[in-house]
Amino acid sequence: MSALCRGRHRWKRINWCHILCRNLTGKYDYDVVVIGGGSGGLACSKEAAQLGQKVAVLDYVEPSLKGTKWGLGGTCVNVGCIPKKLMHQAALLGTAVKDAKKYGWQISGPVSHDWITMAEAVQNHVRSLNWGHRVQLQDKKVKYLNMRGSLVDEHTVKAVPKAGKEMTLTAKNIVIATGGRPKIPTNIPGAMEHGITSDDIFWLKESPRKTLVVGASYVALECAGFLTGIGLDATVMVRSIALRGFDQQMAALVTDYMESYGTKFVQKCVPKRVDKLPSGALKVTWTDARTGNEHNDTYDTVLWAVGRAPETKALGLNKLGVQLNKKTGKIIVGVDESTSVPNIYAFGDIGQGRPELTPTAIKAGKLLARRLAGHGSDLMDYDNVPTTVFTPLEYGCVGLSEEEAEIKHGKDNIEVYHAFYKPLEFTVAERDATQCYLKVVCERHGDQKILGLHFTGPNAGEVTQGFAMGLQCGATYSHLSGTVGIHPTCAEELTKINITKRSGLDATVTGC
């Protein structure tokens, strides 16, 4: 045993000597070491390698409380954007089947959905992406290490595998892109023992059946939406408001449509406890914040969607003096993604004030790699970043919400053009289009520069993506109204928009 201890101490001395020698000579194992193998970390590492940098990327997935684990690629690939969009598509197909009868399709017998078939197909696609990422790293000569990474100093990373010996890596620059994980309330009895999160829902081997989704973030609404769409009983418990941070008029349209679609909402309520009954069902007790009364119901699944926490605790940031936001736990970063410690950078969801969106992380990671390699000086522009909420009625937006525009410019200094429209595909199917709406928030004076654009309707992401480039180029209302639309499309309604809220006129689009 003493020989083993001596061996361990000797190994530690060798590693510290290795670090010291590297620091004294100014030579490192790598030019860049990236901690985090999500979309941003992978984009940064591959870009740096293409520019001639010697790069290593460390990625390790700690299983969820329910034991769910996955491969390389981070949240987006495994438990976020990709499986979410595919399950959303499954739900849209269910609606399309109902519409099909109105269009003359003869569908005999009841139509039902099989969770297992869908989940297996989605999971197989995700696994193919995991493999594809590994192949790309190998092709670009990026060293991939399936290990936990933590900081020793501003040039050194300790890498710890699930089993086996730890190792140290030295690098000229260290990049942190570890993202975040879903929160589960620790103050609600039974929440951790009996609940799941978005880390689990896409990998369930059986249908979640009757589900309570706690929270009203875009993650909560998207999950409740596709569960409803495939025929399951889904309820959303809202503590305060839905889609915090988004335009609240648009948020109300999204939730109104979801209610008409079949999703139930429990408003202004807070869960108190979750108990597992002998039958296996989950009894959830909650308090109505308006009355103080308690209520309860039973569910098969409770999905917590109450926010995300940054993956910073195990990185050893405090001992190096890397500054964190005390409230959020996120890393405080500069405009160039630098931290308070030289040679250590952070970007993506882990950066304080950064959008928690995959495309921004990818773009920021690539730009950072170029700067570190001396191949550019461009900084990430976090203004006018488009996004879409993939609820049953999709909501796409870019730029400022109406509330943000009022705060920034003053209510009297903005002009809001808006319209209620009916997608052509809704007409024959006799679908309700009450919540199909669009608005363009502009400066009131001068060229009427567009400050924000908002759209609810089919294919909202596809519509918003194109207009986002216009905002990036400084588009004005005149540019928009001078654009020839493509007929008949939903997107063309934005080029025809001409009624302002200030006018008080009916904004309902008539005719074709």
Coordinates of C-alpha atoms in Angstrom, one line a residue, residues 200-481:
D200 CA -34.8 12.8 -20.2
I201 CA -38.0 13.3 -22.2
F202 CA -36.4 12.5 -25.6
W203 CA -34.8 9.3 -24.4
L204 CA -37.8 7.8 -22.7
K205 CA -38.4 4.2 -23.8
E206 CA -42.1 4.4 -23.1
S207 CA -44.7 7.1 -23.6
P208 CA -44.8 9.6 -20.8
R209 CA -48.6 9.5 -21.0
K210 CA -50.5 12.1 -18.9
T211 CA -47.8 14.8 -18.2
L212 CA -47.6 17.9 -16.1
V213 CA -45.0 20.3 -17.4
V214 CA -43.9 22.7 -14.7
G215 CA -42.7 26.1 -16.1
A216 CA -43.6 28.3 -18.9
S217 CA -40.3 28.8 -20.7
Y218 CA -40.0 28.0 -24.4
V219 CA -38.7 24.5 -23.4
A220 CA -41.8 24.0 -21.4
L221 CA -44.2 25.1 -24.1
E222 CA -42.5 23.2 -26.8
C223 CA -42.5 20.0 -24.9
A224 CA -46.2 20.4 -23.8
G225 CA -47.0 21.3 -27.4
F226 CA -45.6 18.2 -29.1
L227 CA -47.0 15.9 -26.3
T228 CA -50.4 17.4 -27.0
G229 CA -49.9 17.0 -30.7
I230 CA -49.2 13.3 -30.6
G231 CA -52.4 12.8 -28.6
L232 CA -51.2 12.8 -25.0
D233 CA -52.8 14.7 -22.0
A234 CA -50.5 17.6 -21.3
T235 CA -50.8 20.4 -18.7
V236 CA -48.6 23.4 -18.2
M237 CA -48.2 24.9 -14.7
V238 CA -47.4 28.6 -15.0
R239 CA -46.0 30.4 -11.9
S240 CA -46.0 34.0 -13.4
I241 CA -45.9 34.6 -17.1
A242 CA -45.2 32.6 -20.2
L243 CA -42.2 33.1 -22.4
R244 CA -40.4 35.6 -20.1
G245 CA -38.1 37.7 -22.2
F246 CA -40.2 37.4 -25.3
D247 CA -42.8 39.9 -26.6
Q248 CA -45.7 39.4 -24.3
Q249 CA -48.4 40.0 -26.8
M250 CA -46.9 37.3 -29.0
A251 CA -46.5 35.0 -25.9
A252 CA -50.3 35.3 -25.2
L253 CA -51.1 34.4 -28.8
V254 CA -48.9 31.3 -28.5
T255 CA -50.5 30.1 -25.3
D256 CA -54.1 30.9 -26.5
Y257 CA -53.5 28.8 -29.5
M258 CA -52.1 26.0 -27.4
E259 CA -55.2 26.0 -25.2
S260 CA -57.5 25.7 -28.3
Y261 CA -55.1 23.0 -29.5
G262 CA -55.8 20.9 -26.4
T263 CA -53.0 21.8 -24.0
K264 CA -54.3 22.6 -20.5
F265 CA -52.9 25.5 -18.4
V266 CA -52.8 26.0 -14.7
Q267 CA -52.2 29.7 -14.1
K268 CA -50.5 31.5 -11.2
C269 CA -49.8 28.2 -9.4
V270 CA -46.7 26.8 -7.6
P271 CA -46.1 23.1 -7.0
K272 CA -45.8 22.1 -3.3
R273 CA -44.9 18.4 -3.4
V274 CA -44.9 15.3 -5.6
D275 CA -45.9 12.0 -4.1
K276 CA -45.7 8.6 -5.7
L277 CA -48.8 6.5 -5.1
P278 CA -48.9 2.7 -4.8
S279 CA -50.3 2.6 -8.4
G280 CA -47.2 4.3 -9.7
A281 CA -49.0 7.5 -10.5
L282 CA -47.6 10.8 -9.3
K283 CA -49.8 13.0 -7.1
V284 CA -48.9 16.6 -7.4
T285 CA -50.1 19.1 -4.9
W286 CA -49.9 22.8 -5.7
T287 CA -50.9 26.2 -4.3
D288 CA -52.9 28.8 -6.2
A289 CA -50.9 32.0 -5.6
R290 CA -54.1 34.1 -6.1
T291 CA -56.2 32.4 -3.5
G292 CA -53.8 30.5 -1.4
N293 CA -55.9 27.3 -1.9
E294 CA -54.3 23.9 -2.4
H295 CA -55.2 21.6 -5.3
N296 CA -53.9 18.3 -6.5
D297 CA -54.1 15.9 -9.5
T298 CA -52.4 12.7 -10.6
Y299 CA -50.0 12.4 -13.5
D300 CA -47.9 9.7 -15.1
T301 CA -44.9 12.1 -15.7
V302 CA -43.8 15.4 -14.1
L303 CA -41.5 17.4 -16.4
W304 CA -39.5 20.2 -14.8
A305 CA -38.8 23.1 -17.2
V306 CA -37.9 25.9 -14.7
G307 CA -34.7 27.1 -16.2
R308 CA -31.1 26.0 -16.6
A309 CA -28.0 26.2 -14.5
P310 CA -24.5 26.8 -16.0
E311 CA -22.0 24.0 -15.8
T312 CA -19.4 25.9 -13.9
K313 CA -19.1 24.3 -10.4
A314 CA -16.6 21.6 -11.2
L315 CA -14.3 23.7 -13.4
G316 CA -12.1 25.1 -10.5
L317 CA -12.8 28.7 -11.6
N318 CA -12.9 30.3 -8.1
K319 CA -9.3 29.2 -7.2
L320 CA -8.0 30.9 -10.4
G321 CA -10.0 34.1 -9.9
V322 CA -12.3 33.7 -12.8
Q323 CA -15.1 36.0 -12.0
L324 CA -18.7 34.7 -11.9
N325 CA -22.0 36.4 -11.6
K326 CA -23.0 35.6 -8.1
K327 CA -26.7 35.3 -8.9
T328 CA -26.6 33.2 -12.0
G329 CA -23.2 31.4 -11.6
K330 CA -22.3 32.3 -15.2
I331 CA -18.9 33.5 -16.2
I332 CA -18.5 37.2 -16.7
V333 CA -17.0 37.8 -20.1
G334 CA -15.8 40.7 -22.3
V335 CA -16.9 41.5 -25.8
D336 CA -14.1 39.2 -27.0
E337 CA -15.3 36.3 -24.8
S338 CA -12.3 36.9 -22.5
T339 CA -12.7 36.1 -18.8
S340 CA -11.0 37.9 -15.9
V341 CA -8.0 35.6 -16.2
P342 CA -5.7 36.0 -19.2
N343 CA -5.7 33.1 -21.7
I344 CA -9.0 31.8 -20.4
Y345 CA -12.1 32.4 -22.6
A346 CA -15.7 31.4 -22.3
F347 CA -18.7 31.7 -24.6
G348 CA -22.1 30.2 -25.3
D349 CA -24.7 29.6 -22.6
I350 CA -22.1 29.8 -19.9
G351 CA -21.4 33.5 -20.6
Q352 CA -23.2 36.0 -18.5
G353 CA -25.7 37.9 -20.7
R354 CA -25.3 35.7 -23.7
P355 CA -28.3 34.3 -25.5
E356 CA -28.8 30.6 -24.7
L357 CA -29.0 29.7 -28.4
T358 CA -27.0 27.2 -30.4
P359 CA -26.4 29.4 -33.5
T360 CA -24.9 32.2 -31.4
A361 CA -22.6 29.7 -29.7
I362 CA -21.4 28.3 -33.0
K363 CA -20.8 31.7 -34.5
A364 CA -19.1 33.0 -31.4
G365 CA -16.9 29.9 -31.2
K366 CA -15.7 30.2 -34.8
L367 CA -15.0 33.9 -34.4
L368 CA -13.0 33.3 -31.2
A369 CA -11.0 30.6 -32.9
R370 CA -10.1 32.9 -35.7
R371 CA -9.0 35.6 -33.3
L372 CA -6.9 33.2 -31.2
A373 CA -5.2 31.9 -34.4
G374 CA -4.5 35.4 -35.5
H375 CA -6.8 35.1 -38.6
G376 CA -9.2 37.8 -37.8
S377 CA -10.5 40.4 -35.3
D378 CA -14.2 40.3 -35.8
L379 CA -16.3 40.1 -32.7
M380 CA -19.6 38.4 -32.2
D381 CA -22.6 40.7 -32.8
Y382 CA -25.3 39.7 -30.3
D383 CA -27.9 42.2 -31.5
N384 CA -30.7 41.1 -33.8
V385 CA -30.3 37.4 -33.2
P386 CA -33.3 35.6 -34.6
T387 CA -35.0 32.7 -32.9
T388 CA -38.1 30.6 -33.1
V389 CA -40.3 28.9 -30.5
F390 CA -41.5 25.6 -32.0
T391 CA -44.9 25.5 -30.3
P392 CA -48.0 24.1 -32.2
L393 CA -48.3 27.6 -33.7
E394 CA -44.7 28.6 -34.2
Y395 CA -43.4 32.0 -33.1
G396 CA -40.4 33.6 -34.8
C397 CA -38.8 36.9 -33.9
V398 CA -35.8 39.0 -34.4
G399 CA -34.8 42.3 -32.7
L400 CA -36.6 44.1 -29.9
S401 CA -39.9 43.1 -28.4
E402 CA -42.5 45.9 -28.3
E403 CA -41.8 46.3 -24.6
E404 CA -38.1 46.6 -25.1
A405 CA -38.5 49.1 -27.9
E406 CA -40.8 51.2 -25.6
I407 CA -38.2 51.2 -22.8
K408 CA -35.3 51.9 -25.1
H409 CA -36.9 54.5 -27.4
G410 CA -40.0 55.7 -25.7
K411 CA -43.6 54.7 -26.6
D412 CA -44.1 58.0 -28.6
N413 CA -41.0 57.3 -30.6
I414 CA -41.9 53.9 -32.1
E415 CA -44.4 52.8 -34.7
V416 CA -45.9 49.3 -34.6
Y417 CA -47.3 47.9 -37.8
H418 CA -49.4 44.8 -37.4
A419 CA -51.8 42.4 -39.1
F420 CA -54.0 39.4 -38.4
Y421 CA -53.8 37.0 -41.4
K422 CA -55.1 33.6 -42.4
P423 CA -52.6 31.1 -43.9
L424 CA -54.0 29.7 -47.2
E425 CA -53.5 26.2 -45.9
F426 CA -55.8 26.8 -43.0
T427 CA -58.8 27.8 -45.2
V428 CA -59.8 24.5 -46.8
A429 CA -59.0 22.7 -43.5
E430 CA -61.3 25.2 -41.7
R431 CA -58.6 25.7 -39.0
D432 CA -58.9 28.7 -36.7
A433 CA -56.4 31.4 -37.5
T434 CA -57.3 33.8 -34.7
Q435 CA -53.7 33.8 -33.4
C436 CA -51.9 34.1 -36.7
Y437 CA -50.4 37.5 -36.3
L438 CA -47.4 39.6 -37.3
K439 CA -46.0 42.9 -36.2
V440 CA -43.1 45.1 -37.2
V441 CA -41.7 47.5 -34.6
C442 CA -40.1 50.6 -36.1
E443 CA -38.6 53.9 -35.2
R444 CA -41.4 56.4 -35.7
H445 CA -39.4 59.1 -37.3
G446 CA -36.8 59.4 -40.1
D447 CA -36.3 56.3 -42.2
Q448 CA -38.4 54.2 -39.7
K449 CA -35.6 51.7 -39.1
I450 CA -37.0 48.3 -38.1
L451 CA -36.3 47.5 -34.5
G452 CA -38.1 44.2 -34.2
L453 CA -40.1 41.7 -36.3
H454 CA -42.5 39.1 -34.8
F455 CA -44.5 36.4 -36.6
T456 CA -46.8 33.6 -35.4
G457 CA -47.8 31.0 -38.0
P458 CA -46.6 28.0 -40.0
N459 CA -42.9 27.7 -40.7
A460 CA -42.1 30.7 -38.5
G461 CA -38.4 29.8 -38.4
E462 CA -38.1 29.8 -42.2
V463 CA -39.9 33.1 -42.4
T464 CA -37.9 34.8 -39.7
Q465 CA -34.5 33.6 -40.9
G466 CA -34.8 35.6 -44.2
F467 CA -36.0 38.8 -42.6
A468 CA -33.2 38.6 -40.0
M469 CA -30.6 39.4 -42.6
G470 CA -32.6 42.5 -43.5
L471 CA -32.4 43.7 -39.9
Q472 CA -28.7 43.0 -39.8
C473 CA -28.3 45.3 -42.8
G474 CA -30.3 48.1 -41.2
A475 CA -33.6 47.5 -43.0
T476 CA -36.3 50.2 -42.8
Y477 CA -40.1 50.1 -43.2
S478 CA -39.6 51.5 -46.7
H479 CA -37.3 48.6 -47.6
L480 CA -39.9 46.1 -46.3
S481 CA -42.9 47.7 -48.0

